[in-house]
mmCIF file of C-alpha atoms in Angstrom:
data_model
loop_
_atom_site.group_PDB
_atom_site.id
_atom_site.type_symbol
_atom_site.label_atom_id
_atom_site.label_comp_id
_atom_site.label_asym_id
_atom_site.label_seq_id
_atom_site.Cartn_x
_atom_site.Cartn_y
_atom_site.Cartn_z
ATOM 1 C CA GLY K 1 0.080 0.058 -0.040
ATOM 2 C CA GLN K 2 0.914 3.841 -0.243
ATOM 3 C CA ASN K 3 2.200 5.380 3.239
ATOM 4 C CA ILE K 4 3.524 8.564 4.219
ATOM 5 C CA ASP K 5 4.720 9.018 7.518
ATOM 6 C CA GLN K 6 5.701 12.291 9.299
ATOM 7 C CA PRO K 7 5.756 13.110 13.356
ATOM 8 C CA THR K 8 2.358 13.982 14.762
ATOM 9 C CA GLU K 9 3.736 16.716 16.851
ATOM 10 C CA MET K 10 7.142 18.721 17.356
ATOM 11 C CA THR K 11 7.934 21.611 19.663
ATOM 12 C CA ALA K 12 10.466 24.285 19.045
ATOM 13 C CA THR K 13 11.846 27.443 20.662
ATOM 14 C CA GLU K 14 11.782 30.648 18.760
ATOM 15 C CA GLY K 15 15.006 31.518 17.079
ATOM 16 C CA ALA K 16 15.930 27.877 17.008
ATOM 17 C CA ILE K 17 15.957 25.370 13.761
ATOM 18 C CA VAL K 18 13.649 22.365 13.136
ATOM 19 C CA GLN K 19 13.779 19.618 10.897
ATOM 20 C CA ILE K 20 10.518 17.922 10.052
ATOM 21 C CA ASN K 21 11.032 14.421 8.211
ATOM 22 C CA CYS K 22 8.673 12.663 5.959
ATOM 23 C CA THR K 23 9.263 8.957 4.684
ATOM 24 C CA TYR K 24 7.077 7.590 2.041
ATOM 25 C CA GLN K 25 6.354 4.372 0.305
ATOM 26 C CA THR K 26 4.460 4.976 -3.270
ATOM 27 C CA SER K 27 3.774 3.454 -6.233
ATOM 28 C CA GLY K 28 5.970 5.543 -8.518
ATOM 29 C CA PHE K 29 7.193 9.002 -7.841
ATOM 30 C CA ASN K 30 6.785 12.277 -9.531
ATOM 31 C CA GLY K 31 7.694 14.893 -7.066
ATOM 32 C CA LEU K 32 7.158 15.871 -3.270
ATOM 33 C CA PHE K 33 5.502 18.867 -1.831
ATOM 34 C CA TRP K 34 5.559 20.492 1.274
ATOM 35 C CA TYR K 35 2.449 22.681 2.670
ATOM 36 C CA GLN K 36 2.141 25.027 5.372
ATOM 37 C CA GLN K 37 -1.510 25.100 6.922
ATOM 38 C CA HIS K 38 -2.299 27.481 9.769
ATOM 39 C CA ALA K 39 -5.680 26.488 11.573
ATOM 40 C CA GLY K 40 -8.895 27.466 9.386
ATOM 41 C CA GLU K 41 -6.554 28.511 6.518
ATOM 42 C CA ALA K 42 -6.097 26.659 3.205
ATOM 43 C CA PRO K 43 -2.562 24.906 2.873
ATOM 44 C CA THR K 44 -0.006 27.210 1.520
ATOM 45 C CA PHE K 45 2.600 25.855 -0.945
ATOM 46 C CA LEU K 46 6.369 25.777 0.149
ATOM 47 C CA SER K 47 8.365 23.280 -1.703
ATOM 48 C CA TYR K 48 8.398 20.764 -4.383
ATOM 49 C CA ASN K 49 11.268 18.316 -4.973
ATOM 50 C CA VAL K 50 11.573 16.015 -7.606
ATOM 51 C CA LEU K 51 15.244 15.395 -7.753
ATOM 52 C CA ASP K 52 17.437 14.496 -5.000
ATOM 53 C CA GLY K 53 19.055 17.140 -3.130
ATOM 54 C CA LEU K 54 18.481 20.223 -0.903
ATOM 55 C CA GLU K 55 16.583 23.541 -2.065
ATOM 56 C CA GLU K 56 16.793 26.562 -0.184
ATOM 57 C CA LYS K 57 13.824 28.989 -0.037
ATOM 58 C CA GLY K 58 14.799 31.783 2.633
ATOM 59 C CA ARG K 59 14.490 30.279 6.145
ATOM 60 C CA PHE K 60 12.953 27.455 4.722
ATOM 61 C CA SER K 61 14.625 24.353 2.950
ATOM 62 C CA SER K 62 13.668 21.089 1.744
ATOM 63 C CA PHE K 63 15.671 18.029 1.236
ATOM 64 C CA LEU K 64 14.757 15.009 -0.983
ATOM 65 C CA SER K 65 16.368 11.327 -1.207
ATOM 66 C CA ARG K 66 14.300 9.044 -3.519
ATOM 67 C CA SER K 67 16.534 6.142 -3.097
ATOM 68 C CA LYS K 68 15.587 6.382 0.509
ATOM 69 C CA GLY K 69 12.084 7.600 0.269
ATOM 70 C CA TYR K 70 13.130 10.270 2.692
ATOM 71 C CA SER K 71 12.357 14.084 2.732
ATOM 72 C CA TYR K 72 12.830 16.629 5.282
ATOM 73 C CA LEU K 73 11.634 20.381 5.633
ATOM 74 C CA LEU K 74 14.215 22.734 7.579
ATOM 75 C CA LEU K 75 13.184 25.607 9.305
ATOM 76 C CA LYS K 76 15.653 28.108 10.384
ATOM 77 C CA GLU K 77 15.380 31.327 12.783
ATOM 78 C CA LEU K 78 11.584 29.970 14.040
ATOM 79 C CA GLN K 79 9.173 32.779 14.515
ATOM 80 C CA MET K 80 6.023 32.264 16.450
ATOM 81 C CA LYS K 81 3.881 32.672 12.980
ATOM 82 C CA ASP K 82 5.700 29.260 11.928
ATOM 83 C CA SER K 83 3.377 27.754 14.552
ATOM 84 C CA ALA K 84 1.321 25.597 12.299
ATOM 85 C CA SER K 85 0.840 22.230 10.655
ATOM 86 C CA TYR K 86 3.266 20.976 8.017
ATOM 87 C CA LEU K 87 1.990 18.431 5.369
ATOM 88 C CA CYS K 88 4.052 16.293 3.387
ATOM 89 C CA ALA K 89 2.427 14.968 0.044
ATOM 90 C CA VAL K 90 3.716 12.681 -2.934
ATOM 91 C CA LEU K 91 2.499 12.821 -6.418
ATOM 92 C CA ASP K 92 2.435 9.257 -7.705
ATOM 93 C CA SER K 93 2.903 7.575 -10.772
ATOM 94 C CA ASN K 94 -0.710 8.414 -11.726
ATOM 95 C CA TYR K 95 -0.315 11.758 -10.294
ATOM 96 C CA GLN K 96 -2.431 11.314 -7.465
ATOM 97 C CA LEU K 97 -1.505 13.253 -4.405
ATOM 98 C CA ILE K 98 -0.693 10.942 -1.316
ATOM 99 C CA TRP K 99 -1.002 12.877 1.753
ATOM 100 C CA GLY K 100 0.955 12.691 5.156
ATOM 101 C CA ALA K 101 -1.129 13.364 8.176
ATOM 102 C CA GLY K 102 0.894 16.506 8.841
ATOM 103 C CA THR K 103 3.133 17.622 11.704
ATOM 104 C CA LYS K 104 1.829 20.084 13.909
ATOM 105 C CA LEU K 105 4.621 22.351 14.897
ATOM 106 C CA ILE K 106 4.484 24.357 18.171
ATOM 107 C CA ILE K 107 6.805 27.255 18.557
ATOM 108 C CA LYS K 108 7.665 28.341 22.459
ATOM 109 C CA PRO K 109 9.313 31.766 23.038
ATOM 110 C CA GLY T 1 -5.642 6.633 9.681
ATOM 111 C CA ALA T 2 -8.614 8.600 8.178
ATOM 112 C CA VAL T 3 -9.023 7.879 4.607
ATOM 113 C CA VAL T 4 -10.784 10.368 1.688
ATOM 114 C CA SER T 5 -11.313 9.154 -1.826
ATOM 115 C CA GLN T 6 -12.148 10.895 -4.789
ATOM 116 C CA HIS T 7 -13.598 9.650 -7.849
ATOM 117 C CA PRO T 8 -12.949 9.970 -10.727
ATOM 118 C CA SER T 9 -9.037 10.346 -10.355
ATOM 119 C CA TRP T 10 -8.908 12.172 -13.848
ATOM 120 C CA VAL T 11 -11.229 13.287 -16.152
ATOM 121 C CA ILE T 12 -10.887 14.472 -19.815
ATOM 122 C CA CYS T 13 -14.345 16.357 -21.300
ATOM 123 C CA LYS T 14 -15.464 18.450 -24.340
ATOM 124 C CA SER T 15 -16.049 22.248 -23.395
ATOM 125 C CA GLY T 16 -19.649 22.754 -22.266
ATOM 126 C CA THR T 17 -20.258 19.626 -20.685
ATOM 127 C CA SER T 18 -20.539 19.259 -16.695
ATOM 128 C CA VAL T 19 -18.331 16.919 -14.804
ATOM 129 C CA LYS T 20 -19.256 15.590 -11.278
ATOM 130 C CA ILE T 21 -16.249 14.834 -8.809
ATOM 131 C CA GLU T 22 -17.043 12.798 -5.697
ATOM 132 C CA CYS T 23 -15.486 13.072 -2.408
ATOM 133 C CA ARG T 24 -15.607 10.294 0.360
ATOM 134 C CA SER T 25 -14.648 9.862 3.814
ATOM 135 C CA LEU T 26 -14.199 6.159 4.117
ATOM 136 C CA ASP T 27 -13.855 5.195 7.603
ATOM 137 C CA PHE T 28 -15.050 8.507 9.363
ATOM 138 C CA GLN T 29 -17.879 11.058 9.289
ATOM 139 C CA ALA T 30 -17.218 14.107 8.350
ATOM 140 C CA THR T 31 -19.422 17.162 9.207
ATOM 141 C CA THR T 32 -17.279 19.425 7.119
ATOM 142 C CA MET T 33 -15.765 18.906 3.596
ATOM 143 C CA PHE T 34 -13.524 21.417 1.721
ATOM 144 C CA TRP T 35 -12.944 21.888 -1.869
ATOM 145 C CA TYR T 36 -9.677 23.274 -3.202
ATOM 146 C CA ARG T 37 -8.298 23.837 -6.817
ATOM 147 C CA GLN T 38 -4.528 23.718 -7.431
ATOM 148 C CA PHE T 39 -2.707 24.967 -10.173
ATOM 149 C CA PRO T 40 1.133 23.328 -10.656
ATOM 150 C CA LYS T 41 3.354 24.263 -7.858
ATOM 151 C CA GLN T 42 1.054 26.654 -6.525
ATOM 152 C CA SER T 43 -0.868 26.383 -3.076
ATOM 153 C CA LEU T 44 -4.117 24.986 -2.794
ATOM 154 C CA MET T 45 -6.830 27.556 -3.279
ATOM 155 C CA LEU T 46 -9.826 27.291 -1.051
ATOM 156 C CA MET T 47 -13.260 27.237 -3.240
ATOM 157 C CA ALA T 48 -15.754 26.277 -0.908
ATOM 158 C CA THR T 49 -16.383 24.626 2.522
ATOM 159 C CA SER T 50 -19.493 22.380 2.563
ATOM 160 C CA ASN T 51 -21.469 21.156 5.836
ATOM 161 C CA GLU T 52 -23.531 18.191 5.681
ATOM 162 C CA GLY T 53 -27.234 19.303 4.936
ATOM 163 C CA SER T 54 -26.909 22.908 4.559
ATOM 164 C CA LYS T 55 -25.402 25.263 1.414
ATOM 165 C CA ALA T 56 -21.724 25.321 0.897
ATOM 166 C CA THR T 57 -19.994 28.512 1.599
ATOM 167 C CA TYR T 58 -18.140 29.838 -1.447
ATOM 168 C CA GLU T 59 -14.921 31.645 -1.330
ATOM 169 C CA GLN T 60 -14.881 35.169 -2.939
ATOM 170 C CA GLY T 61 -14.198 35.101 -6.815
ATOM 171 C CA VAL T 62 -15.661 31.294 -7.141
ATOM 172 C CA GLU T 63 -18.973 30.872 -8.992
ATOM 173 C CA LYS T 64 -21.551 28.937 -7.011
ATOM 174 C CA ASP T 65 -23.438 28.433 -10.152
ATOM 175 C CA LYS T 66 -20.719 26.989 -12.017
ATOM 176 C CA PHE T 67 -19.251 25.044 -9.242
ATOM 177 C CA LEU T 68 -22.214 23.242 -7.571
ATOM 178 C CA ILE T 69 -21.486 21.425 -4.314
ATOM 179 C CA ASN T 70 -23.860 19.352 -2.772
ATOM 180 C CA HIS T 71 -22.985 17.415 0.934
ATOM 181 C CA ALA T 72 -25.799 15.223 1.273
ATOM 182 C CA SER T 73 -24.208 12.819 3.907
ATOM 183 C CA LEU T 74 -21.796 12.763 6.227
ATOM 184 C CA THR T 75 -19.592 10.715 4.176
ATOM 185 C CA LEU T 76 -20.101 12.149 0.923
ATOM 186 C CA SER T 77 -19.547 15.472 -0.897
ATOM 187 C CA THR T 78 -19.758 16.068 -4.584
ATOM 188 C CA LEU T 79 -18.489 18.994 -6.826
ATOM 189 C CA THR T 80 -20.088 19.490 -10.161
ATOM 190 C CA VAL T 81 -18.153 21.807 -12.827
ATOM 191 C CA THR T 82 -21.213 22.801 -14.858
ATOM 192 C CA SER T 83 -20.640 24.128 -18.600
ATOM 193 C CA ALA T 84 -16.944 23.351 -18.334
ATOM 194 C CA HIS T 85 -14.421 25.630 -20.017
ATOM 195 C CA PRO T 86 -10.233 24.905 -20.829
ATOM 196 C CA GLU T 87 -9.723 27.320 -18.011
ATOM 197 C CA ASP T 88 -11.464 25.216 -15.695
ATOM 198 C CA SER T 89 -8.493 22.835 -16.433
ATOM 199 C CA SER T 90 -7.137 22.219 -12.927
ATOM 200 C CA PHE T 91 -6.324 19.534 -10.037
ATOM 201 C CA TYR T 92 -9.411 19.526 -7.919
ATOM 202 C CA ILE T 93 -8.586 18.294 -4.039
ATOM 203 C CA CYS T 94 -10.891 17.616 -1.049
ATOM 204 C CA SER T 95 -10.332 17.040 2.219
ATOM 205 C CA ALA T 96 -12.531 16.335 5.069
ATOM 206 C CA ALA T 97 -12.842 17.370 8.585
ATOM 207 C CA GLU T 98 -13.600 15.140 11.382
ATOM 208 C CA LEU T 99 -14.758 16.671 14.226
ATOM 209 C CA ALA T 100 -13.403 14.733 17.449
ATOM 210 C CA GLY T 101 -13.556 15.779 20.994
ATOM 211 C CA GLY T 102 -13.652 19.371 19.978
ATOM 212 C CA ALA T 103 -10.523 19.161 17.902
ATOM 213 C CA ASP T 104 -10.958 18.936 14.218
ATOM 214 C CA THR T 105 -8.135 17.869 11.625
ATOM 215 C CA GLN T 106 -8.495 17.861 7.731
ATOM 216 C CA TYR T 107 -7.834 14.870 5.905
ATOM 217 C CA PHE T 108 -6.980 15.190 2.361
ATOM 218 C CA GLY T 109 -8.173 13.226 -0.808
ATOM 219 C CA PRO T 110 -5.876 12.395 -3.704
ATOM 220 C CA GLY T 111 -7.099 14.838 -6.199
ATOM 221 C CA THR T 112 -8.951 14.628 -9.538
ATOM 222 C CA ARG T 113 -7.115 15.842 -12.712
ATOM 223 C CA LEU T 114 -9.544 17.730 -14.786
ATOM 224 C CA THR T 115 -8.550 18.379 -18.473
ATOM 225 C CA VAL T 116 -11.374 20.329 -20.562
ATOM 226 C CA LEU T 117 -10.592 20.243 -24.244
#
């Protein structure tokens, strides 16, 4: 079956760095997305990785290893507004999105 | 975990025809379902929120007469794109929210890819 795993909840301190991991087992792979979702709002696109390696975009970076079925989202210089759920989703061989359950990130002062 | 399915997964239709997309929560009751639209590498755009047994609430700029939403039961919501045109081609994603103990979590469906010729 198809499966995406990510931690349910993480806590970090303002100003620190946090890494949210995502592992996947899917039928085929056409890219991996990371989204940020604040409560009551639509998910916001953060990154799309289809090749191995690290993609940096400001305070956020996303890494992909296709051979390991693994990705992480790295958030630097954490701010209180980064408190949100972070969703990992993989586009499978049929171009269907397989979603992780999301990681709730709590930022403490 | 909770599973949300969509049917069909992809559809190609002629301009002017109507297309119905189903969203089902398979192992839980969803009092609220959300319909989103996504263009490549962009954020999900919320189109409407539907609550079981009541009319959907549409986001600003979304034509309610064009995108008909029906949430007839606690496990099924449908989105009908009426008189579809090529600019309606997109990836439509639904999510279902389960209310449990006061907290709600959205579970996302796999999406339906619509191509209008």
